[in-house]
């Protein structure tokens, strides 16, 4: 019965575009990370070309595109020559949940949130901590295939590493507030909410200098 279909990301928009023509509806597509760019960095050429085609069809046939940053808006306009409405609505944070708390901060503690994959480059973060040589510890909230590699490096270099694979979202603000600094060493990003959540908790943030961060 809906008059408008909404895709929370372009990766889920293609079926809605097909339904648009079948049922004569409008489609709104949210573009909060550059899907085909991520695929180009992580997969083979065939996969990249396929995803680029799906992304192209989904964007070109949207009635409205919501981009979360001015950069992503420029991708929509310049890469796909989109001629209909594009609006920028940034990722939002629940500031009633993610806020400063009167908790005892642990000195020399670093926290980061994300998948344990090459994109996040936690190996760089561990090497940096090793070079600091002053007893910093690292907490990572996330899961992924690089877990064993990271734990092995930390053990061999006497770095205190705590990987938490399952943390309820309501508990994350407390973890953020107990640490000294939030660090992101990502190689590429879209518009990472984890950084915004740390900032909302008034935690100092160190991040790689790249589009998205």
PDB file of C-alpha atoms in Angstrom:
ATOM      1  CA  UNK A   1       0.000   0.000   0.000  1.00  0.00           C
ATOM      2  CA  UNK A   2       3.014   2.307   0.254  1.00  0.00           C
ATOM      3  CA  UNK A   3       3.321   5.189  -2.150  1.00  0.00           C
ATOM      4  CA  UNK A   4       7.066   5.515  -1.620  1.00  0.00           C
ATOM      5  CA  UNK A   5       9.749   2.841  -1.275  1.00  0.00           C
ATOM      6  CA  UNK A   6      12.823   3.612   0.842  1.00  0.00           C
ATOM      7  CA  UNK A   7      16.222   1.879   0.655  1.00  0.00           C
ATOM      8  CA  UNK A   8      18.400   2.545   3.688  1.00  0.00           C
ATOM      9  CA  UNK A   9      21.422   1.992   1.452  1.00  0.00           C
ATOM     10  CA  UNK A  10      21.995   1.670  -2.269  1.00  0.00           C
ATOM     11  CA  UNK A  11      23.010  -1.984  -1.760  1.00  0.00           C
ATOM     12  CA  UNK A  12      19.356  -2.782  -1.047  1.00  0.00           C
ATOM     13  CA  UNK A  13      17.819  -0.480  -3.635  1.00  0.00           C
ATOM     14  CA  UNK A  14      17.792  -2.633  -6.782  1.00  0.00           C
ATOM     15  CA  UNK A  15      14.675  -4.710  -5.896  1.00  0.00           C
ATOM     16  CA  UNK A  16      12.850  -1.487  -5.037  1.00  0.00           C
ATOM     17  CA  UNK A  17      13.778   0.010  -8.387  1.00  0.00           C
ATOM     18  CA  UNK A  18      12.269  -3.035 -10.111  1.00  0.00           C
ATOM     19  CA  UNK A  19       9.146  -2.673  -7.968  1.00  0.00           C
ATOM     20  CA  UNK A  20       8.992   1.005  -8.885  1.00  0.00           C
ATOM     21  CA  UNK A  21       8.298   0.171 -12.506  1.00  0.00           C
ATOM     22  CA  UNK A  22       5.978  -2.718 -11.693  1.00  0.00           C
ATOM     23  CA  UNK A  23       3.799  -0.784  -9.261  1.00  0.00           C
ATOM     24  CA  UNK A  24       4.399   2.849 -10.329  1.00  0.00           C
ATOM     25  CA  UNK A  25       5.850   3.983  -6.997  1.00  0.00           C
ATOM     26  CA  UNK A  26       8.488   6.515  -5.978  1.00  0.00           C
ATOM     27  CA  UNK A  27      11.874   5.382  -4.643  1.00  0.00           C
ATOM     28  CA  UNK A  28      14.150   7.130  -2.145  1.00  0.00           C
ATOM     29  CA  UNK A  29      17.707   5.786  -1.855  1.00  0.00           C
ATOM     30  CA  UNK A  30      20.070   6.573   1.013  1.00  0.00           C
ATOM     31  CA  UNK A  31      23.752   6.773   0.046  1.00  0.00           C
ATOM     32  CA  UNK A  32      25.753   6.611   3.277  1.00  0.00           C
ATOM     33  CA  UNK A  33      28.889   4.912   1.981  1.00  0.00           C
ATOM     34  CA  UNK A  34      30.414   4.488  -1.468  1.00  0.00           C
ATOM     35  CA  UNK A  35      29.453   0.864  -2.094  1.00  0.00           C
ATOM     36  CA  UNK A  36      31.294   0.285  -5.388  1.00  0.00           C
ATOM     37  CA  UNK A  37      34.449   1.997  -4.084  1.00  0.00           C
ATOM     38  CA  UNK A  38      34.533  -0.347  -1.097  1.00  0.00           C
ATOM     39  CA  UNK A  39      34.030  -3.354  -3.393  1.00  0.00           C
ATOM     40  CA  UNK A  40      36.826  -2.181  -5.699  1.00  0.00           C
ATOM     41  CA  UNK A  41      39.201  -2.142  -2.724  1.00  0.00           C
ATOM     42  CA  UNK A  42      38.147  -5.528  -1.353  1.00  0.00           C
ATOM     43  CA  UNK A  43      37.107  -7.802  -4.244  1.00  0.00           C
ATOM     44  CA  UNK A  44      38.037  -8.778  -7.787  1.00  0.00           C
ATOM     45  CA  UNK A  45      37.371  -6.804 -10.975  1.00  0.00           C
ATOM     46  CA  UNK A  46      34.323  -8.850 -12.014  1.00  0.00           C
ATOM     47  CA  UNK A  47      32.628  -8.296  -8.667  1.00  0.00           C
ATOM     48  CA  UNK A  48      33.439  -4.598  -8.780  1.00  0.00           C
ATOM     49  CA  UNK A  49      31.985  -4.165 -12.289  1.00  0.00           C
ATOM     50  CA  UNK A  50      28.822  -6.043 -11.321  1.00  0.00           C
ATOM     51  CA  UNK A  51      28.287  -3.951  -8.181  1.00  0.00           C
ATOM     52  CA  UNK A  52      29.059  -0.765 -10.099  1.00  0.00           C
ATOM     53  CA  UNK A  53      26.313  -1.661 -12.584  1.00  0.00           C
ATOM     54  CA  UNK A  54      23.784  -2.386  -9.806  1.00  0.00           C
ATOM     55  CA  UNK A  55      24.713   0.858  -8.080  1.00  0.00           C
ATOM     56  CA  UNK A  56      24.396   2.781 -11.344  1.00  0.00           C
ATOM     57  CA  UNK A  57      20.918   1.400 -12.084  1.00  0.00           C
ATOM     58  CA  UNK A  58      19.753   1.990  -8.507  1.00  0.00           C
ATOM     59  CA  UNK A  59      20.953   5.599  -8.347  1.00  0.00           C
ATOM     60  CA  UNK A  60      19.867   6.615 -11.843  1.00  0.00           C
ATOM     61  CA  UNK A  61      16.322   5.360 -11.245  1.00  0.00           C
ATOM     62  CA  UNK A  62      15.842   6.851  -7.775  1.00  0.00           C
ATOM     63  CA  UNK A  63      13.459   9.768  -7.415  1.00  0.00           C
ATOM     64  CA  UNK A  64      15.385  11.209  -4.483  1.00  0.00           C
ATOM     65  CA  UNK A  65      18.837  10.359  -3.116  1.00  0.00           C
ATOM     66  CA  UNK A  66      19.800  11.083   0.482  1.00  0.00           C
ATOM     67  CA  UNK A  67      23.569  11.469   0.904  1.00  0.00           C
ATOM     68  CA  UNK A  68      25.091  11.588   4.371  1.00  0.00           C
ATOM     69  CA  UNK A  69      27.999  13.896   3.456  1.00  0.00           C
ATOM     70  CA  UNK A  70      28.699  16.581   0.822  1.00  0.00           C
ATOM     71  CA  UNK A  71      31.364  14.267  -0.634  1.00  0.00           C
ATOM     72  CA  UNK A  72      28.859  11.455  -1.157  1.00  0.00           C
ATOM     73  CA  UNK A  73      26.477  13.954  -2.723  1.00  0.00           C
ATOM     74  CA  UNK A  74      29.206  14.886  -5.202  1.00  0.00           C
ATOM     75  CA  UNK A  75      29.714  11.184  -6.009  1.00  0.00           C
ATOM     76  CA  UNK A  76      26.022  10.861  -6.874  1.00  0.00           C
ATOM     77  CA  UNK A  77      26.024  14.015  -8.998  1.00  0.00           C
ATOM     78  CA  UNK A  78      29.351  13.577 -10.772  1.00  0.00           C
ATOM     79  CA  UNK A  79      29.786   9.832 -11.155  1.00  0.00           C
ATOM     80  CA  UNK A  80      26.197   9.061 -12.119  1.00  0.00           C
ATOM     81  CA  UNK A  81      25.141  12.460 -13.493  1.00  0.00           C
ATOM     82  CA  UNK A  82      22.054  12.296 -11.299  1.00  0.00           C
ATOM     83  CA  UNK A  83      19.631  15.066 -12.289  1.00  0.00           C
ATOM     84  CA  UNK A  84      16.885  14.690  -9.713  1.00  0.00           C
ATOM     85  CA  UNK A  85      16.852  15.769  -6.066  1.00  0.00           C
ATOM     86  CA  UNK A  86      19.833  15.033  -3.823  1.00  0.00           C
ATOM     87  CA  UNK A  87      19.729  16.113  -0.181  1.00  0.00           C
ATOM     88  CA  UNK A  88      22.413  15.843   2.497  1.00  0.00           C
ATOM     89  CA  UNK A  89      21.179  14.395   5.800  1.00  0.00           C
ATOM     90  CA  UNK A  90      24.128  13.376   8.004  1.00  0.00           C
ATOM     91  CA  UNK A  91      24.190  10.217  10.073  1.00  0.00           C
ATOM     92  CA  UNK A  92      22.441  10.894  13.345  1.00  0.00           C
ATOM     93  CA  UNK A  93      23.430   9.981  16.874  1.00  0.00           C
ATOM     94  CA  UNK A  94      21.185   9.365  19.864  1.00  0.00           C
ATOM     95  CA  UNK A  95      22.679  12.024  22.122  1.00  0.00           C
ATOM     96  CA  UNK A  96      20.483  10.897  25.007  1.00  0.00           C
ATOM     97  CA  UNK A  97      22.452   7.636  24.939  1.00  0.00           C
ATOM     98  CA  UNK A  98      25.849   8.741  23.644  1.00  0.00           C
ATOM     99  CA  UNK A  99      26.836  11.500  26.053  1.00  0.00           C
ATOM    100  CA  UNK A 100      29.558  12.252  28.613  1.00  0.00           C
ATOM    101  CA  UNK A 101      29.287  10.231  31.812  1.00  0.00           C
ATOM    102  CA  UNK A 102      30.892  10.745  35.188  1.00  0.00           C
ATOM    103  CA  UNK A 103      32.954   7.568  35.055  1.00  0.00           C
ATOM    104  CA  UNK A 104      36.550   7.042  36.126  1.00  0.00           C
ATOM    105  CA  UNK A 105      38.678   7.233  32.994  1.00  0.00           C
ATOM    106  CA  UNK A 106      41.448   4.692  32.749  1.00  0.00           C
ATOM    107  CA  UNK A 107      44.780   6.310  31.894  1.00  0.00           C
ATOM    108  CA  UNK A 108      46.681   5.318  28.756  1.00  0.00           C
ATOM    109  CA  UNK A 109      43.714   3.461  27.273  1.00  0.00           C
ATOM    110  CA  UNK A 110      42.645   3.464  23.633  1.00  0.00           C
ATOM    111  CA  UNK A 111      39.322   2.233  22.280  1.00  0.00           C
ATOM    112  CA  UNK A 112      38.142   1.559  18.751  1.00  0.00           C
ATOM    113  CA  UNK A 113      34.962   0.073  17.290  1.00  0.00           C
ATOM    114  CA  UNK A 114      34.744  -1.799  14.005  1.00  0.00           C
ATOM    115  CA  UNK A 115      35.051  -5.040  12.104  1.00  0.00           C
ATOM    116  CA  UNK A 116      38.370  -6.860  12.403  1.00  0.00           C
ATOM    117  CA  UNK A 117      39.186  -6.568   8.710  1.00  0.00           C
ATOM    118  CA  UNK A 118      41.956  -5.023   6.604  1.00  0.00           C
ATOM    119  CA  UNK A 119      39.879  -1.883   5.903  1.00  0.00           C
ATOM    120  CA  UNK A 120      40.074  -0.893   9.587  1.00  0.00           C
ATOM    121  CA  UNK A 121      43.857  -1.494   9.633  1.00  0.00           C
ATOM    122  CA  UNK A 122      44.096  -2.404  13.301  1.00  0.00           C
ATOM    123  CA  UNK A 123      47.583  -3.728  12.551  1.00  0.00           C
ATOM    124  CA  UNK A 124      48.645  -0.114  12.058  1.00  0.00           C
ATOM    125  CA  UNK A 125      47.100   0.812  15.390  1.00  0.00           C
ATOM    126  CA  UNK A 126      48.956  -1.983  17.200  1.00  0.00           C
ATOM    127  CA  UNK A 127      52.255  -1.020  15.554  1.00  0.00           C
ATOM    128  CA  UNK A 128      51.680   2.567  16.637  1.00  0.00           C
ATOM    129  CA  UNK A 129      51.031   1.484  20.221  1.00  0.00           C
ATOM    130  CA  UNK A 130      54.210  -0.599  20.131  1.00  0.00           C
ATOM    131  CA  UNK A 131      56.190   2.446  18.996  1.00  0.00           C
ATOM    132  CA  UNK A 132      54.719   4.575  21.779  1.00  0.00           C
ATOM    133  CA  UNK A 133      56.385   2.302  24.268  1.00  0.00           C
ATOM    134  CA  UNK A 134      54.617   3.785  27.284  1.00  0.00           C
ATOM    135  CA  UNK A 135      52.118   1.129  28.295  1.00  0.00           C
ATOM    136  CA  UNK A 136      49.002   2.050  26.325  1.00  0.00           C
ATOM    137  CA  UNK A 137      46.320  -0.636  26.181  1.00  0.00           C
ATOM    138  CA  UNK A 138      43.768  -1.160  23.415  1.00  0.00           C
ATOM    139  CA  UNK A 139      40.132  -2.236  23.521  1.00  0.00           C
ATOM    140  CA  UNK A 140      38.438  -3.136  20.238  1.00  0.00           C
ATOM    141  CA  UNK A 141      34.709  -3.768  20.044  1.00  0.00           C
ATOM    142  CA  UNK A 142      34.092  -5.877  16.968  1.00  0.00           C
ATOM    143  CA  UNK A 143      34.451  -9.236  15.237  1.00  0.00           C
ATOM    144  CA  UNK A 144      36.148 -10.391  12.087  1.00  0.00           C
ATOM    145  CA  UNK A 145      38.689 -12.685  10.403  1.00  0.00           C
ATOM    146  CA  UNK A 146      41.769 -10.785  11.638  1.00  0.00           C
ATOM    147  CA  UNK A 147      41.103 -11.495  15.318  1.00  0.00           C
ATOM    148  CA  UNK A 148      43.751 -14.210  15.738  1.00  0.00           C
ATOM    149  CA  UNK A 149      46.378 -12.242  13.818  1.00  0.00           C
ATOM    150  CA  UNK A 150      45.831  -9.163  15.965  1.00  0.00           C
ATOM    151  CA  UNK A 151      45.906 -11.127  19.211  1.00  0.00           C
ATOM    152  CA  UNK A 152      49.103 -12.869  18.153  1.00  0.00           C
ATOM    153  CA  UNK A 153      50.834  -9.586  17.323  1.00  0.00           C
ATOM    154  CA  UNK A 154      49.730  -8.051  20.613  1.00  0.00           C
ATOM    155  CA  UNK A 155      50.968 -11.044  22.584  1.00  0.00           C
ATOM    156  CA  UNK A 156      54.353 -11.117  20.817  1.00  0.00           C
ATOM    157  CA  UNK A 157      54.849  -7.407  21.434  1.00  0.00           C
ATOM    158  CA  UNK A 158      53.519  -7.331  25.007  1.00  0.00           C
ATOM    159  CA  UNK A 159      50.566  -5.073  24.163  1.00  0.00           C
ATOM    160  CA  UNK A 160      47.484  -5.354  26.335  1.00  0.00           C
ATOM    161  CA  UNK A 161      44.684  -6.015  23.820  1.00  0.00           C
ATOM    162  CA  UNK A 162      41.080  -6.660  24.786  1.00  0.00           C
ATOM    163  CA  UNK A 163      38.728  -7.689  21.953  1.00  0.00           C
ATOM    164  CA  UNK A 164      35.029  -7.595  22.829  1.00  0.00           C
ATOM    165  CA  UNK A 165      32.986  -9.373  20.182  1.00  0.00           C
ATOM    166  CA  UNK A 166      29.493  -8.824  21.543  1.00  0.00           C
ATOM    167  CA  UNK A 167      28.540  -5.611  23.316  1.00  0.00           C
ATOM    168  CA  UNK A 168      24.988  -4.319  23.492  1.00  0.00           C
ATOM    169  CA  UNK A 169      24.655  -0.914  21.883  1.00  0.00           C
ATOM    170  CA  UNK A 170      23.346   0.565  25.118  1.00  0.00           C
ATOM    171  CA  UNK A 171      26.609  -0.393  26.872  1.00  0.00           C
ATOM    172  CA  UNK A 172      28.957   1.175  24.325  1.00  0.00           C
ATOM    173  CA  UNK A 173      28.714   4.731  25.785  1.00  0.00           C
ATOM    174  CA  UNK A 174      30.067   3.444  29.106  1.00  0.00           C
ATOM    175  CA  UNK A 175      33.028   1.794  27.377  1.00  0.00           C
ATOM    176  CA  UNK A 176      33.741   4.988  25.467  1.00  0.00           C
ATOM    177  CA  UNK A 177      33.583   7.125  28.584  1.00  0.00           C
ATOM    178  CA  UNK A 178      36.009   4.882  30.481  1.00  0.00           C
ATOM    179  CA  UNK A 179      38.793   5.211  27.885  1.00  0.00           C
ATOM    180  CA  UNK A 180      41.265   8.025  27.293  1.00  0.00           C
ATOM    181  CA  UNK A 181      41.006   8.313  23.514  1.00  0.00           C
ATOM    182  CA  UNK A 182      39.171   6.871  20.508  1.00  0.00           C
ATOM    183  CA  UNK A 183      41.317   5.958  17.490  1.00  0.00           C
ATOM    184  CA  UNK A 184      40.308   5.084  13.926  1.00  0.00           C
ATOM    185  CA  UNK A 185      43.020   3.822  11.560  1.00  0.00           C
ATOM    186  CA  UNK A 186      40.686   2.988   8.662  1.00  0.00           C
ATOM    187  CA  UNK A 187      42.104   2.979   5.139  1.00  0.00           C
ATOM    188  CA  UNK A 188      38.790   4.210   3.713  1.00  0.00           C
ATOM    189  CA  UNK A 189      35.387   5.060   5.162  1.00  0.00           C
ATOM    190  CA  UNK A 190      31.872   6.221   4.355  1.00  0.00           C
ATOM    191  CA  UNK A 191      30.553   8.311   7.241  1.00  0.00           C
ATOM    192  CA  UNK A 192      31.490   6.288  10.349  1.00  0.00           C
ATOM    193  CA  UNK A 193      28.974   6.505  13.159  1.00  0.00           C
ATOM    194  CA  UNK A 194      31.490   5.113  15.645  1.00  0.00           C
ATOM    195  CA  UNK A 195      33.550   8.301  15.416  1.00  0.00           C
ATOM    196  CA  UNK A 196      30.429  10.431  15.793  1.00  0.00           C
ATOM    197  CA  UNK A 197      29.381   8.407  18.833  1.00  0.00           C
ATOM    198  CA  UNK A 198      32.789   8.894  20.451  1.00  0.00           C
ATOM    199  CA  UNK A 199      32.634  12.625  19.774  1.00  0.00           C
ATOM    200  CA  UNK A 200      29.127  12.736  21.231  1.00  0.00           C
ATOM    201  CA  UNK A 201      30.611  11.257  24.430  1.00  0.00           C
ATOM    202  CA  UNK A 202      33.248  14.037  24.430  1.00  0.00           C
ATOM    203  CA  UNK A 203      36.059  11.532  23.930  1.00  0.00           C
ATOM    204  CA  UNK A 204      39.190  12.817  22.097  1.00  0.00           C
ATOM    205  CA  UNK A 205      39.324  11.260  18.620  1.00  0.00           C
ATOM    206  CA  UNK A 206      42.360  10.491  16.478  1.00  0.00           C
ATOM    207  CA  UNK A 207      41.540   9.362  12.943  1.00  0.00           C
ATOM    208  CA  UNK A 208      43.319   8.809   9.658  1.00  0.00           C
ATOM    209  CA  UNK A 209      43.137  11.768   7.287  1.00  0.00           C
ATOM    210  CA  UNK A 210      40.754  10.512   4.611  1.00  0.00           C
ATOM    211  CA  UNK A 211      37.377  11.236   3.062  1.00  0.00           C
ATOM    212  CA  UNK A 212      34.664  10.091   5.439  1.00  0.00           C
ATOM    213  CA  UNK A 213      36.600  10.657   8.645  1.00  0.00           C
TER     214      UNK A 213
END
